[in-house]
Amino acid sequence: MENILEETRFIMKKYNIKANKSLGQNFLINGSVIETIVESSNLKKEDLVIEIGPGLGTLTKYLLEKAGKVICIELDKKMIRILEDRFNLYNNFELLNQDVLKVDLKKLIKSEKEKYNFKNVKIVANLPYYITTPIIMKLLEEKLDLNNITVMIQKEVADRLIATPGDKETGAITYSVYYYATSEGILEVPNDSFIPEPEVTSKVIKLNIRKNPPVEVKSPKVMFKIIKSAFMQRRKTLLNALVNTKVFLNKEEGLEILKELELAEDIRAEKLKIEDFAKITNKILEKTI
Ligand code: SAM
């Protein structure tokens, strides 16, 4: 890999670019990190890649060499000219100057697959950290026709997203990610791998989208609401948290459900497996029908 730091400085100078903090612009300059991201995504010519936030195009260049096609979604107009100048000659490059949160990804993926017969669709990105969670939840909840997602995000968020429910880092979002995907931590990335340096440590993670959910639940939406309620008051016992948030009608009903599911009266939310939340959800739905 060429000297990415020099190349980045050169491009920034040529186009008079100053990183825009409010758009989460921290440009990658570490070649071995880029290599790891590209390798972990295991790209082939039969793959469509969607890159979110290509920025100056540092990662894009390597994605274009490996994938069948790369569609880049970048919000910042200033980056658009750079990306067009750099990659105009690639016939597998497409650029959308849009906010990724507003793009109809389902429609985009469907039409690309129909047109070009791609076997796999993969997301690869060094995400803008100010919207990490909304982007990942959009990718998961919209049930897109995706195979995997390889992204760089803040380490703290990464550890929560890829925890196994019941681990120390478990939060409400852990269960959502677990429901839609299996996950792996790929690499911890030091701050000096970017310019400017972010204030937090970063981590590359990979989410492999599940073909089937790990639990059967009558309404995943209701289950995620219950999980949110349980974690809103995570210092309280599950029983108190769910009574306070009116998931359980009252303490008696809560105790009865916990007993039926063989869960301790004083158990806390983070100790529950997703199967436990699925069972609580099914019990509550049974009662309300
Ligand atoms: N991929 C480049 C790299 O690794 O050097 C840049 C990554 S930088 C962390 C995040 C990129 O996301 C920036 O280029 C930023 O302009 C872009 N971005 C920020 N908000 C966005 C949004 N809502 N939709 C699409 N791109 C966005």
Coordinates of C-alpha atoms and ligand atoms in Angstrom, one line a residue:
M1 CA 0.0 0.0 0.0
E2 CA 1.3 3.5 -0.9
N3 CA 1.9 6.2 1.7
I4 CA -1.7 6.9 2.6
L5 CA -0.8 9.8 5.0
E6 CA 1.0 11.7 2.2
E7 CA -1.8 10.9 -0.3
T8 CA -4.4 12.2 2.2
R9 CA -2.5 15.4 2.9
F10 CA -2.0 16.0 -0.8
I11 CA -5.7 15.6 -1.6
M12 CA -6.8 17.7 1.3
K13 CA -4.4 20.5 0.2
K14 CA -5.3 20.2 -3.4
Y15 CA -9.1 20.5 -2.8
N16 CA -8.7 22.8 0.2
I17 CA -10.4 20.4 2.6
K18 CA -10.6 20.8 6.4
A19 CA -12.2 17.9 8.2
N20 CA -15.8 18.8 9.1
K21 CA -16.1 17.6 12.8
S22 CA -19.9 17.9 12.7
L23 CA -20.0 15.4 9.9
G24 CA -17.8 13.0 11.8
Q25 CA -14.9 13.3 9.4
N26 CA -11.9 11.4 10.6
F27 CA -10.0 10.1 7.6
L28 CA -8.2 6.8 7.8
I29 CA -4.4 6.9 7.1
N30 CA -3.4 3.5 8.4
G31 CA -2.7 1.1 5.5
S32 CA -2.8 -2.1 7.6
V33 CA -6.2 -1.1 9.1
I34 CA -7.6 -0.6 5.6
E35 CA -6.1 -4.0 4.5
T36 CA -7.8 -5.7 7.5
I37 CA -11.2 -4.1 6.7
V38 CA -11.0 -5.1 3.0
E39 CA -9.8 -8.7 3.9
S40 CA -12.5 -9.2 6.5
S41 CA -15.2 -8.2 4.1
N42 CA -14.0 -11.1 1.9
L43 CA -14.9 -9.3 -1.3
K44 CA -15.5 -11.0 -4.7
K45 CA -16.5 -9.8 -8.1
E46 CA -20.0 -11.2 -7.6
D47 CA -20.5 -8.7 -4.7
L48 CA -22.2 -5.4 -4.6
V49 CA -20.6 -3.2 -1.9
I50 CA -22.3 -0.2 -0.4
E51 CA -19.8 2.2 1.2
I52 CA -21.3 4.7 3.7
G53 CA -19.3 7.9 4.0
P54 CA -16.4 7.4 1.5
G55 CA -14.9 10.8 2.4
L56 CA -11.8 11.3 0.4
G57 CA -12.0 7.8 -1.1
T58 CA -9.1 6.1 0.8
L59 CA -11.0 2.9 1.4
T60 CA -13.1 3.2 -1.8
K61 CA -10.0 2.6 -4.0
Y62 CA -9.4 -0.8 -2.5
L63 CA -13.1 -1.8 -2.6
L64 CA -13.3 -0.9 -6.3
E65 CA -10.4 -3.3 -7.0
K66 CA -12.1 -6.2 -5.3
A67 CA -15.9 -5.9 -5.6
G68 CA -18.2 -6.2 -8.6
K69 CA -19.5 -2.7 -7.9
V70 CA -19.2 -0.1 -5.2
I71 CA -22.0 2.3 -4.5
C72 CA -20.8 5.2 -2.3
I73 CA -23.2 7.3 -0.3
E74 CA -21.7 10.5 0.9
L75 CA -23.5 13.5 2.4
D76 CA -20.7 16.1 2.0
K77 CA -20.8 17.9 -1.3
K78 CA -17.2 18.8 -1.0
M79 CA -16.2 15.2 -1.1
I80 CA -18.3 14.5 -4.2
R81 CA -15.9 16.4 -6.6
I82 CA -12.9 14.6 -5.2
L83 CA -14.5 11.2 -5.5
E84 CA -15.7 11.9 -9.0
D85 CA -12.2 13.1 -10.1
R86 CA -10.6 10.0 -8.5
F87 CA -12.9 7.3 -9.6
N88 CA -14.5 8.5 -12.9
L89 CA -12.6 5.9 -14.9
Y90 CA -13.8 3.0 -12.9
N91 CA -16.9 1.5 -14.6
N92 CA -17.9 -0.2 -11.3
F93 CA -18.2 3.0 -9.3
E94 CA -21.4 4.9 -8.4
L95 CA -21.9 7.8 -6.1
L96 CA -24.9 9.1 -4.3
N97 CA -24.8 12.6 -2.7
Q98 CA -27.3 11.8 0.0
D99 CA -27.9 11.3 3.7
V100 CA -27.6 7.6 4.2
L101 CA -30.4 7.7 6.7
K102 CA -32.8 8.9 4.0
V103 CA -31.8 6.5 1.2
D104 CA -34.3 3.8 0.3
L105 CA -31.7 1.0 0.6
K106 CA -34.2 -1.8 0.0
K107 CA -35.2 -0.4 -3.4
L108 CA -31.6 0.3 -4.3
I109 CA -30.4 -3.2 -3.5
K110 CA -33.4 -4.8 -5.2
S111 CA -32.8 -2.9 -8.5
E112 CA -29.0 -3.5 -8.5
K113 CA -29.5 -7.2 -7.9
E114 CA -32.0 -7.4 -10.7
K115 CA -29.9 -5.5 -13.1
Y116 CA -26.5 -7.1 -12.4
N117 CA -27.3 -10.4 -10.7
F118 CA -25.1 -9.8 -7.7
K119 CA -24.8 -12.8 -5.5
N120 CA -24.0 -10.9 -2.3
V121 CA -24.5 -7.5 -0.9
K122 CA -22.1 -6.1 1.7
I123 CA -21.8 -2.9 3.6
V124 CA -18.3 -1.6 4.3
A125 CA -17.6 1.7 6.0
N126 CA -15.6 3.8 8.4
L127 CA -18.8 5.3 9.8
P128 CA -19.5 8.9 10.9
Y129 CA -19.5 8.3 14.7
Y130 CA -22.3 10.9 15.5
I131 CA -24.8 8.6 13.9
T132 CA -23.4 5.1 14.3
T133 CA -26.4 3.6 16.1
P134 CA -29.1 5.0 13.8
I135 CA -27.2 3.8 10.8
I136 CA -26.6 0.3 12.1
M137 CA -30.2 0.0 13.3
K138 CA -31.5 1.1 9.9
L139 CA -29.3 -1.5 8.2
L140 CA -30.7 -4.2 10.5
E141 CA -34.3 -3.3 11.1
E142 CA -35.1 -2.6 7.4
K143 CA -34.4 -6.3 6.8
L144 CA -32.3 -5.5 3.8
D145 CA -31.1 -8.2 1.5
L146 CA -27.5 -8.1 3.0
N147 CA -24.9 -10.7 3.8
N148 CA -22.7 -8.8 6.1
I149 CA -21.7 -5.4 7.5
T150 CA -18.0 -4.5 8.2
V151 CA -17.7 -1.2 9.9
M152 CA -15.4 0.9 12.0
I153 CA -17.1 2.5 14.9
Q154 CA -16.3 3.8 18.5
K155 CA -14.9 0.9 20.6
E156 CA -17.3 1.6 23.4
V157 CA -20.3 1.3 21.1
A158 CA -18.8 -1.7 19.3
D159 CA -18.4 -3.6 22.6
R160 CA -22.0 -3.1 23.4
L161 CA -23.2 -4.0 20.0
I162 CA -21.3 -7.3 19.7
A163 CA -21.7 -8.4 23.3
T164 CA -23.4 -11.7 23.9
P165 CA -26.6 -11.0 25.9
G166 CA -25.6 -11.7 29.5
D167 CA -22.1 -10.3 29.2
K168 CA -20.9 -7.3 31.2
E169 CA -21.3 -4.9 28.3
T170 CA -24.9 -5.9 27.5
G171 CA -27.4 -3.1 26.8
A172 CA -30.8 -3.0 25.2
I173 CA -29.2 -2.7 21.8
T174 CA -27.1 -5.9 22.3
Y175 CA -30.3 -7.9 21.9
S176 CA -31.4 -6.1 18.7
V177 CA -28.1 -6.8 17.1
Y178 CA -28.1 -10.4 18.3
Y179 CA -31.6 -10.9 16.9
Y180 CA -30.6 -9.8 13.4
A181 CA -26.9 -10.9 13.2
T182 CA -24.0 -12.9 14.6
S183 CA -21.1 -10.6 15.3
E184 CA -17.4 -10.5 15.6
G185 CA -14.8 -8.0 16.8
I186 CA -12.1 -7.7 14.1
L187 CA -9.6 -5.1 15.2
E188 CA -9.1 -2.3 17.8
V189 CA -7.8 0.8 16.1
P190 CA -5.7 3.4 17.8
N191 CA -6.6 7.1 17.5
D192 CA -3.5 7.9 15.5
S193 CA -4.8 5.9 12.5
F194 CA -6.9 8.9 11.5
I195 CA -6.5 12.6 10.7
P196 CA -7.8 14.4 12.6
E197 CA -7.5 12.0 15.5
P198 CA -10.9 11.1 17.0
E199 CA -11.4 11.6 20.8
V200 CA -12.3 7.9 21.3
T201 CA -10.7 4.6 20.4
S202 CA -12.2 2.8 17.5
K203 CA -12.9 -0.8 16.6
V204 CA -13.7 -2.7 13.4
I205 CA -16.6 -5.1 13.8
K206 CA -18.4 -7.5 11.4
L207 CA -22.0 -8.4 11.5
N208 CA -23.1 -11.5 9.6
I209 CA -26.8 -11.2 8.9
R210 CA -28.8 -14.2 10.1
K211 CA -31.0 -16.1 7.7
N212 CA -33.4 -17.0 10.5
P213 CA -33.9 -15.2 13.9
P214 CA -32.5 -17.0 17.0
V215 CA -35.8 -17.0 18.8
E216 CA -39.4 -17.3 18.0
V217 CA -41.4 -14.4 19.3
K218 CA -44.9 -13.4 18.3
S219 CA -43.9 -9.7 17.9
P220 CA -40.2 -8.7 17.8
K221 CA -41.3 -5.1 18.0
V222 CA -43.0 -5.7 21.3
M223 CA -40.0 -7.7 22.5
F224 CA -37.7 -4.8 21.7
K225 CA -40.0 -2.4 23.5
I226 CA -39.9 -4.6 26.6
I227 CA -36.2 -4.9 26.5
K228 CA -35.9 -1.1 26.3
S229 CA -38.2 -0.8 29.3
A230 CA -36.1 -3.3 31.2
F231 CA -32.9 -1.4 30.5
M232 CA -34.3 2.1 31.1
Q233 CA -33.9 1.4 34.8
R234 CA -31.0 -1.1 34.7
R235 CA -30.1 -0.6 38.3
K236 CA -33.4 -1.8 39.4
T237 CA -34.5 -5.5 39.4
L238 CA -36.2 -6.6 36.2
L239 CA -39.4 -7.0 38.1
N240 CA -39.4 -3.4 39.4
A241 CA -38.3 -2.0 36.0
L242 CA -41.1 -3.7 34.2
V243 CA -43.7 -2.8 36.8
N244 CA -42.6 0.8 36.7
T245 CA -42.8 1.0 33.0
K246 CA -46.2 -0.8 32.9
V247 CA -45.0 -3.8 31.0
F248 CA -46.3 -5.9 33.9
L249 CA -49.7 -4.7 35.1
N250 CA -48.5 -5.0 38.7
K251 CA -46.1 -6.8 41.0
E252 CA -48.3 -9.9 41.3
E253 CA -48.5 -10.4 37.6
G254 CA -44.8 -9.9 37.2
L255 CA -43.9 -12.4 40.0
E256 CA -46.2 -15.0 38.4
I257 CA -44.6 -14.6 35.0
L258 CA -41.0 -14.8 36.5
K259 CA -42.0 -17.9 38.4
E260 CA -43.5 -19.6 35.3
L261 CA -40.2 -18.9 33.4
E262 CA -38.1 -20.0 36.3
L263 CA -36.4 -16.6 36.6
A264 CA -35.3 -15.3 40.1
E265 CA -37.4 -12.5 41.6
D266 CA -34.4 -10.3 41.9
I267 CA -32.9 -10.9 38.5
R268 CA -31.6 -7.9 36.6
A269 CA -32.2 -7.2 32.9
E270 CA -28.6 -7.7 31.8
K271 CA -28.7 -11.3 33.1
L272 CA -31.5 -12.4 30.7
K273 CA -30.9 -14.3 27.5
I274 CA -32.9 -13.2 24.4
E275 CA -34.9 -16.5 24.9
D276 CA -36.1 -15.1 28.3
F277 CA -37.2 -11.9 26.8
A278 CA -39.0 -13.8 24.0
K279 CA -40.8 -15.9 26.5
I280 CA -41.8 -12.8 28.6
T281 CA -43.1 -11.2 25.4
N282 CA -45.1 -14.2 24.4
K283 CA -46.6 -14.5 27.9
I284 CA -47.6 -10.8 27.9
L285 CA -49.1 -11.1 24.4
E286 CA -51.1 -14.2 25.4
K287 CA -52.5 -12.2 28.3
T288 CA -53.6 -9.2 26.2
I289 CA -55.3 -11.3 23.6
Ligands
SAM1 N1 -14.3 6.6 4.5 C1 -13.5 7.8 4.8 C2 -12.2 7.3 5.5 O1 -12.2 6.2 6.0 O2 -11.2 8.0 5.5 C3 -14.2 8.8 5.7 C4 -14.8 8.3 6.9 S1 -15.4 9.6 8.0 C5 -15.3 8.8 9.6 C6 -17.2 9.5 7.8 C7 -17.7 10.0 6.4 O3 -19.2 10.0 6.5 C8 -17.4 11.5 6.1 O4 -16.9 11.5 4.8 C9 -18.7 12.2 6.2 O5 -18.8 13.3 5.4 C10 -19.7 11.1 5.9 N2 -21.1 11.3 6.4 C11 -21.4 12.0 7.5 N3 -22.7 12.0 7.7 C12 -23.3 11.2 6.7 C13 -24.6 10.9 6.3 N4 -25.6 11.2 7.0 N5 -24.7 10.2 5.2 C14 -23.7 9.8 4.4 N6 -22.4 10.2 4.7 C15 -22.2 10.9 5.8

